[in-house]
Amino acid sequence: MNALIINCSPVRNGATAEIVRIVTEELTSKYTAESICIDDFNFSFCKGCRSCHNTAECVQHDDIDVIMDKFENADIIVSVAPSYWADVPAQFKAFIDRCTPWCNTHEPHAKLSSGKKGYTIALRTGPNMKECERIIGTIEHFYGHLEIECCGSLGLCSIEYKEAVEPRKTEIIDFCENI
């Protein structure tokens, strides 16, 4: 089985990246695991043209196709997202918007193979878990429209820098044991 772990932040060496590293390391013992950073891909914003509602394909051809191939090849998807003003980073939101061809609210729509399981880890600098819950809700909403089964989530508060992840490592590893 294949696991895809996504750093939903544009920062490749911060707290989110450190959590992605831990998750990837843990899942490698059970799965073929690959981690990616959303900022390693080049894609444009959704144009809102709705052509995909009729064709199940985007008029733009860029790295969204590459990312969606990775989604297709994964059995398990773990999205790790920090809070940017109480929601997912803009780069990840732009990716979500571009997944409209795979959205199950219109026909025809492109479809990922069935049986995929999705997990979410949200982190924020402050102490308010509601903000993590909002991020988790955004990603689970996205998973639902792609018909990826939501199987678990973890919210981590008071994590601003990479160094703040180490004291939470056991909690992250425990979460990975259920994946």
Coordinates of N, CA and C in Angstrom, one line a residue:
M1 N 0.8 -1.2 0.0 CA 0.0 0.0 0.0 C 0.9 1.2 0.0
N2 N 0.3 2.3 -0.6 CA 1.1 3.6 -0.7 C 0.5 4.7 0.1
A3 N 1.3 5.4 0.8 CA 0.9 6.6 1.6 C 1.5 7.8 1.0
L4 N 0.7 8.9 0.9 CA 1.2 10.2 0.4 C 1.0 11.1 1.6
I5 N 2.0 11.8 2.0 CA 2.0 12.8 3.1 C 2.3 14.1 2.5
I6 N 1.4 15.1 2.7 CA 1.5 16.4 2.0 C 1.8 17.5 3.0
N7 N 2.8 18.2 2.8 CA 3.1 19.4 3.5 C 2.3 20.5 2.8
C8 N 1.2 20.9 3.4 CA 0.3 21.9 2.9 C 0.8 23.4 3.0
S9 N 2.0 23.5 3.6 CA 2.6 24.8 3.8 C 3.6 25.1 2.7
P10 N 3.9 26.4 2.4 CA 5.0 26.7 1.5 C 6.3 26.6 2.1
V11 N 6.4 26.4 3.4 CA 7.7 26.3 4.1 C 8.2 24.9 4.2
R12 N 9.4 24.7 3.6 CA 9.9 23.3 3.5 C 10.7 22.9 4.7
N13 N 11.0 23.8 5.6 CA 11.9 23.4 6.7 C 11.3 23.9 8.1
G14 N 10.1 24.1 8.2 CA 9.5 24.6 9.5 C 8.8 23.5 10.3
A15 N 7.9 23.9 11.1 CA 7.2 22.9 12.0 C 6.4 21.9 11.2
T16 N 5.7 22.4 10.2 CA 4.8 21.5 9.4 C 5.7 20.5 8.7
A17 N 6.8 20.9 8.1 CA 7.7 20.0 7.4 C 8.3 19.0 8.4
E18 N 8.5 19.4 9.7 CA 9.0 18.4 10.7 C 8.0 17.4 11.0
I19 N 6.7 17.8 11.1 CA 5.7 16.8 11.3 C 5.5 15.9 10.1
V20 N 5.6 16.4 8.9 CA 5.6 15.6 7.7 C 6.7 14.5 7.8
R21 N 7.9 15.0 8.2 CA 9.1 14.1 8.3 C 8.8 12.9 9.3
I22 N 8.2 13.3 10.4 CA 7.9 12.3 11.5 C 6.9 11.3 10.9
V23 N 5.8 11.8 10.3 CA 4.8 10.9 9.8 C 5.3 10.0 8.7
T24 N 6.1 10.6 7.8 CA 6.7 9.8 6.7 C 7.6 8.7 7.3
E25 N 8.4 9.0 8.3 CA 9.3 8.0 8.9 C 8.5 6.9 9.6
E26 N 7.4 7.3 10.3 CA 6.6 6.3 10.9 C 5.8 5.4 9.9
L27 N 5.3 6.0 8.9 CA 4.5 5.2 7.9 C 5.3 4.3 7.0
T28 N 6.6 4.7 6.9 CA 7.5 3.9 6.0 C 7.6 2.5 6.6
S29 N 7.4 2.2 7.8 CA 7.5 0.9 8.4 C 6.3 0.0 8.0
K30 N 5.2 0.7 7.5 CA 4.0 -0.1 7.1 C 3.7 0.0 5.7
Y31 N 4.1 1.1 5.1 CA 3.7 1.4 3.7 C 4.8 2.0 2.9
T32 N 4.6 2.0 1.6 CA 5.6 2.8 0.7 C 5.1 4.2 0.9
A33 N 5.9 5.0 1.5 CA 5.5 6.4 1.9 C 6.3 7.4 1.0
E34 N 5.6 8.4 0.6 CA 6.2 9.5 -0.2 C 5.6 10.8 0.4
S35 N 6.5 11.8 0.7 CA 6.1 13.1 1.1 C 6.3 14.1 0.0
I36 N 5.4 15.1 0.0 CA 5.6 16.2 -1.0 C 5.3 17.5 -0.3
C37 N 5.7 18.6 -0.8 CA 5.4 19.9 -0.3 C 4.6 20.6 -1.4
I38 N 3.5 21.2 -1.1 CA 2.6 21.9 -2.1 C 3.4 22.9 -2.9
D39 N 4.4 23.5 -2.2 CA 5.1 24.6 -2.9 C 6.1 24.1 -3.9
D40 N 6.3 22.8 -4.0 CA 7.3 22.2 -5.0 C 6.6 22.1 -6.3
F41 N 5.3 22.5 -6.4 CA 4.6 22.3 -7.7 C 4.2 23.7 -8.2
N42 N 4.1 23.8 -9.5 CA 3.7 25.0 -10.2 C 2.3 24.8 -10.8
F43 N 1.4 25.6 -10.3 CA 0.0 25.6 -10.9 C -0.6 26.9 -10.8
S44 N -1.6 27.2 -11.6 CA -2.3 28.5 -11.6 C -3.6 28.3 -10.8
F45 N -4.2 29.5 -10.5 CA -5.4 29.5 -9.8 C -6.5 29.0 -10.7
C46 N -7.6 28.5 -10.1 CA -8.8 28.2 -10.8 C -9.3 29.4 -11.5
K47 N -9.8 29.3 -12.8 CA -10.3 30.4 -13.5 C -11.8 30.6 -13.3
G48 N -12.4 29.6 -12.7 CA -13.9 29.7 -12.4 C -14.7 29.6 -13.7
C49 N -14.1 29.0 -14.7 CA -14.8 28.9 -16.0 C -15.9 27.8 -16.1
R50 N -15.8 26.9 -15.2 CA -16.7 25.7 -15.1 C -16.7 24.8 -16.3
S51 N -15.7 24.9 -17.1 CA -15.6 23.9 -18.2 C -15.5 22.5 -17.7
C52 N -14.9 22.3 -16.6 CA -14.7 21.0 -16.0 C -16.1 20.4 -15.6
H53 N -17.1 21.2 -15.4 CA -18.4 20.7 -15.1 C -19.0 20.0 -16.3
N54 N -18.5 20.3 -17.5 CA -19.0 19.6 -18.7 C -18.1 18.6 -19.2
T55 N -16.8 18.7 -18.9 CA -15.8 17.8 -19.5 C -15.1 16.9 -18.5
A56 N -15.2 17.2 -17.2 CA -14.5 16.5 -16.1 C -13.0 16.7 -16.3
E57 N -12.6 17.8 -16.9 CA -11.1 18.0 -17.1 C -10.9 19.5 -17.1
C58 N -9.8 19.9 -16.5 CA -9.5 21.4 -16.4 C -8.9 21.8 -17.7
V59 N -9.2 23.1 -18.1 CA -8.6 23.6 -19.3 C -7.1 23.9 -19.1
Q60 N -6.7 24.0 -17.9 CA -5.3 24.3 -17.6 C -4.5 23.0 -17.4
H61 N -3.4 22.9 -17.9 CA -2.6 21.6 -17.8 C -1.2 22.0 -17.2
D62 N -1.1 21.7 -15.9 CA 0.1 22.1 -15.1 C 0.4 21.0 -14.1
D63 N 1.0 21.4 -13.0 CA 1.4 20.4 -12.0 C 0.2 19.8 -11.2
I64 N -1.0 20.3 -11.4 CA -2.1 19.7 -10.7 C -2.3 18.3 -11.2
D65 N -2.0 18.1 -12.5 CA -2.0 16.7 -13.1 C -1.0 15.8 -12.3
V66 N 0.1 16.3 -12.0 CA 1.2 15.5 -11.4 C 0.7 15.2 -9.9
I67 N 0.2 16.2 -9.2 CA -0.3 15.9 -7.9 C -1.4 14.9 -7.9
M68 N -2.3 15.1 -8.8 CA -3.5 14.2 -8.8 C -3.1 12.8 -9.2
D69 N -2.0 12.6 -10.0 CA -1.5 11.3 -10.2 C -1.0 10.7 -8.9
K70 N -0.4 11.5 -8.1 CA 0.1 11.0 -6.8 C -1.1 10.6 -5.9
F71 N -2.1 11.4 -5.9 CA -3.4 11.0 -5.2 C -3.9 9.7 -5.7
E72 N -3.9 9.5 -7.0 CA -4.4 8.3 -7.6 C -3.6 7.1 -7.2
N73 N -2.3 7.2 -7.1 CA -1.5 6.1 -6.7 C -1.4 5.8 -5.2
A74 N -2.0 6.7 -4.4 CA -2.0 6.6 -2.9 C -3.2 5.9 -2.5
D75 N -3.0 5.0 -1.5 CA -4.1 4.4 -0.8 C -4.5 5.2 0.5
I76 N -3.5 5.9 1.0 CA -3.6 6.7 2.2 C -3.1 8.1 1.9
I77 N -3.8 9.1 2.3 CA -3.4 10.5 2.1 C -3.4 11.2 3.5
V78 N -2.3 11.8 3.9 CA -2.2 12.5 5.1 C -1.8 13.9 4.7
S79 N -2.7 14.9 5.0 CA -2.5 16.3 4.8 C -2.1 16.9 6.1
V80 N -1.0 17.6 6.1 CA -0.5 18.3 7.3 C -0.5 19.8 7.0
A81 N -1.4 20.5 7.7 CA -1.6 21.9 7.4 C -1.5 22.8 8.6
P82 N -0.7 23.9 8.4 CA -0.7 24.9 9.5 C -1.8 25.9 9.3
S83 N -2.0 26.7 10.3 CA -3.0 27.7 10.2 C -2.4 29.0 9.6
Y84 N -3.1 29.5 8.6 CA -2.8 30.8 8.0 C -4.1 31.6 8.1
W85 N -4.1 32.4 9.1 CA -5.4 33.2 9.4 C -6.6 32.3 9.5
A86 N -6.4 31.3 10.3 CA -7.5 30.4 10.7 C -8.0 29.5 9.7
D87 N -7.2 29.2 8.7 CA -7.5 28.2 7.7 C -6.3 27.7 7.0
V88 N -6.4 26.9 6.0 CA -5.3 26.3 5.3 C -4.5 27.4 4.5
P89 N -3.2 27.2 4.3 CA -2.5 28.2 3.5 C -3.0 28.3 2.1
A90 N -2.8 29.5 1.6 CA -3.4 29.9 0.2 C -3.0 28.9 -0.8
Q91 N -1.7 28.4 -0.8 CA -1.2 27.5 -1.8 C -2.0 26.2 -1.8
F92 N -2.4 25.7 -0.6 CA -3.2 24.5 -0.5 C -4.6 24.8 -0.9
K93 N -5.1 25.9 -0.6 CA -6.5 26.3 -1.0 C -6.6 26.4 -2.5
A94 N -5.5 27.0 -3.1 CA -5.5 27.0 -4.6 C -5.5 25.6 -5.2
F95 N -4.8 24.7 -4.6 CA -4.8 23.3 -5.0 C -6.2 22.7 -4.9
I96 N -6.9 22.9 -3.8 CA -8.2 22.4 -3.6 C -9.1 23.0 -4.6
D97 N -9.1 24.3 -4.9 CA -9.9 24.9 -5.9 C -9.7 24.2 -7.3
R98 N -8.5 23.9 -7.6 CA -8.2 23.3 -8.9 C -8.6 21.8 -9.0
C99 N -9.0 21.2 -7.9 CA -9.5 19.9 -7.9 C -11.0 19.8 -8.3
T100 N -11.6 20.8 -8.7 CA -13.0 20.8 -9.1 C -13.3 19.8 -10.1
P101 N -12.5 19.4 -11.1 CA -12.8 18.4 -12.0 C -13.1 17.0 -11.3
W102 N -12.5 16.8 -10.1 CA -12.7 15.6 -9.4 C -13.9 15.7 -8.4
C103 N -14.5 16.8 -8.3 CA -15.5 17.1 -7.3 C -16.8 16.3 -7.6
N104 N -17.4 15.6 -6.7 CA -18.6 14.8 -6.9 C -19.9 15.5 -6.9
T105 N -19.9 16.9 -7.0 CA -21.1 17.6 -7.0 C -21.6 17.9 -8.4
H106 N -20.9 17.5 -9.4 CA -21.3 17.7 -10.8 C -21.0 16.5 -11.6
E107 N -21.8 16.3 -12.7 CA -21.6 15.2 -13.6 C -21.4 15.8 -15.0
P108 N -20.4 15.3 -15.8 CA -19.5 14.3 -15.4 C -18.4 14.9 -14.4
H109 N -17.7 14.0 -13.7 CA -16.6 14.4 -13.0 C -15.5 13.3 -13.0
A110 N -14.3 13.8 -13.0 CA -13.2 12.8 -12.9 C -13.3 12.1 -11.6
K111 N -12.7 10.9 -11.5 CA -12.9 10.2 -10.2 C -11.6 9.4 -9.9
L112 N -11.2 9.6 -8.6 CA -10.1 8.8 -8.1 C -10.6 7.4 -7.8
S113 N -9.7 6.4 -7.9 CA -10.2 5.1 -7.6 C -10.7 5.0 -6.1
S114 N -11.6 4.1 -5.9 CA -12.2 4.1 -4.6 C -11.4 3.4 -3.5
G115 N -11.7 3.6 -2.3 CA -11.1 3.0 -1.1 C -10.0 3.8 -0.5
K116 N -9.8 5.0 -0.9 CA -8.7 5.8 -0.4 C -9.1 6.3 1.0
K117 N -8.1 6.4 1.9 CA -8.4 6.9 3.3 C -7.6 8.1 3.5
G118 N -8.2 9.1 4.1 CA -7.6 10.4 4.4 C -7.5 10.7 5.8
Y119 N -6.4 11.3 6.2 CA -6.1 11.7 7.5 C -5.6 13.2 7.5
T120 N -5.8 13.9 8.6 CA -5.4 15.3 8.7 C -4.7 15.6 10.0
I121 N -3.6 16.4 9.8 CA -3.0 17.0 11.0 C -3.0 18.5 10.8
A122 N -3.5 19.2 11.8 CA -3.6 20.7 11.7 C -2.7 21.2 12.9
L123 N -2.0 22.3 12.6 CA -1.2 22.9 13.7 C -1.4 24.4 13.7
R124 N -1.2 25.0 14.8 CA -1.3 26.5 14.9 C -0.4 26.9 16.0
T125 N -0.2 28.2 16.0 CA 0.8 28.8 17.0 C 0.1 29.1 18.3
G126 N -1.2 29.4 18.3 CA -1.9 29.8 19.5 C -2.5 28.6 20.2
P127 N -3.3 28.8 21.3 CA -3.8 27.7 22.2 C -5.2 27.3 21.8
N128 N -5.9 27.9 20.8 CA -7.3 27.7 20.5 C -7.5 26.5 19.6
M129 N -8.0 25.4 20.1 CA -8.2 24.2 19.3 C -9.3 24.4 18.2
K130 N -10.2 25.3 18.4 CA -11.2 25.6 17.4 C -10.6 25.9 16.0
E131 N -9.5 26.6 16.0 CA -8.8 26.9 14.8 C -8.3 25.7 14.1
C132 N -7.8 24.7 14.8 CA -7.3 23.5 14.3 C -8.5 22.7 13.7
E133 N -9.6 22.8 14.4 CA -10.9 22.1 14.0 C -11.4 22.7 12.7
R134 N -11.2 24.0 12.5 CA -11.6 24.6 11.2 C -10.8 24.1 10.1
I135 N -9.5 24.0 10.3 CA -8.6 23.5 9.2 C -8.9 22.1 8.9
I136 N -9.1 21.3 10.0 CA -9.5 19.9 9.8 C -10.8 19.8 9.0
G137 N -11.7 20.7 9.3 CA -13.0 20.7 8.6 C -12.8 21.0 7.1
T138 N -12.0 22.0 6.8 CA -11.7 22.3 5.4 C -11.1 21.1 4.6
I139 N -10.2 20.4 5.2 CA -9.6 19.3 4.5 C -10.5 18.1 4.4
E140 N -11.3 17.9 5.5 CA -12.2 16.8 5.4 C -13.4 17.1 4.4
H141 N -13.8 18.3 4.3 CA -14.7 18.7 3.3 C -14.2 18.4 1.9
F142 N -12.9 18.8 1.6 CA -12.2 18.5 0.4 C -12.2 17.0 0.2
Y143 N -11.7 16.2 1.2 CA -11.7 14.8 1.0 C -13.1 14.2 0.6
G144 N -14.1 14.7 1.3 CA -15.5 14.2 1.0 C -15.9 14.3 -0.4
H145 N -15.6 15.5 -1.0 CA -15.9 15.7 -2.4 C -15.1 14.9 -3.4
L146 N -13.9 14.4 -2.9 CA -13.1 13.5 -3.8 C -13.4 12.1 -3.4
E147 N -14.4 11.8 -2.5 CA -14.8 10.5 -2.0 C -13.6 9.8 -1.4
I148 N -12.8 10.5 -0.7 CA -11.7 9.9 0.2 C -12.3 9.8 1.6
E149 N -12.3 8.6 2.1 CA -12.9 8.4 3.5 C -12.0 9.1 4.5
C150 N -12.7 9.9 5.3 CA -12.0 10.6 6.4 C -11.9 9.6 7.6
C151 N -10.6 9.4 8.0 CA -10.4 8.3 9.0 C -9.7 8.8 10.3
G152 N -9.3 10.0 10.3 CA -8.7 10.5 11.6 C -8.1 11.8 11.4
S153 N -8.0 12.5 12.6 CA -7.4 13.9 12.5 C -6.7 14.1 13.9
L154 N -5.8 15.0 13.8 CA -5.0 15.5 15.0 C -4.8 17.0 14.9
G155 N -5.2 17.6 16.0 CA -5.0 19.1 16.1 C -3.8 19.3 17.1
L156 N -2.9 20.2 16.7 CA -1.8 20.5 17.6 C -1.7 22.0 17.8
C157 N -1.9 22.5 19.0 CA -1.8 23.9 19.3 C -0.5 24.2 19.9
S158 N -0.2 25.5 19.9 CA 1.0 26.1 20.5 C 2.3 25.6 19.8
I159 N 2.3 25.4 18.5 CA 3.4 25.1 17.7 C 3.7 26.1 16.7
E160 N 4.7 26.9 17.0 CA 5.1 28.0 16.0 C 6.3 27.6 15.2
Y161 N 7.3 27.1 15.9 CA 8.6 26.8 15.3 C 8.9 25.3 15.3
K162 N 9.8 24.9 14.5 CA 10.2 23.5 14.4 C 10.5 22.8 15.7
E163 N 11.2 23.6 16.6 CA 11.6 23.1 17.9 C 10.4 22.7 18.8
A164 N 9.3 23.3 18.5 CA 8.1 23.0 19.3 C 7.5 21.6 19.0
V165 N 7.9 21.0 17.9 CA 7.4 19.7 17.5 C 7.9 18.6 18.4
E166 N 9.2 18.6 18.7 CA 9.9 17.5 19.4 C 9.1 17.1 20.7
P167 N 8.6 18.1 21.5 CA 7.9 17.7 22.7 C 6.5 17.0 22.4
R168 N 6.1 17.1 21.2 CA 4.8 16.6 20.8 C 5.0 15.3 19.9
K169 N 6.2 14.9 19.7 CA 6.5 13.7 18.9 C 5.8 12.5 19.2
T170 N 5.7 12.2 20.5 CA 5.0 10.9 20.9 C 3.5 11.0 20.5
E171 N 2.9 12.2 20.6 CA 1.5 12.3 20.2 C 1.3 12.1 18.7
I172 N 2.3 12.6 17.9 CA 2.2 12.4 16.5 C 2.5 10.9 16.1
I173 N 3.4 10.3 16.8 CA 3.7 8.8 16.6 C 2.4 8.0 16.9
D174 N 1.8 8.3 18.1 CA 0.6 7.6 18.5 C -0.5 7.8 17.4
F175 N -0.6 9.0 16.9 CA -1.6 9.2 15.8 C -1.3 8.3 14.6
C176 N 0.0 8.2 14.3 CA 0.4 7.4 13.1 C 0.1 5.9 13.3
E177 N 0.1 5.4 14.5 CA -0.2 4.0 14.8 C -1.6 3.6 14.3
N178 N -2.5 4.6 14.2 CA -3.9 4.3 13.8 C -4.1 4.5 12.3
I179 N -3.0 4.8 11.6 CA -3.1 5.0 10.1 C -2.8 3.6 9.5

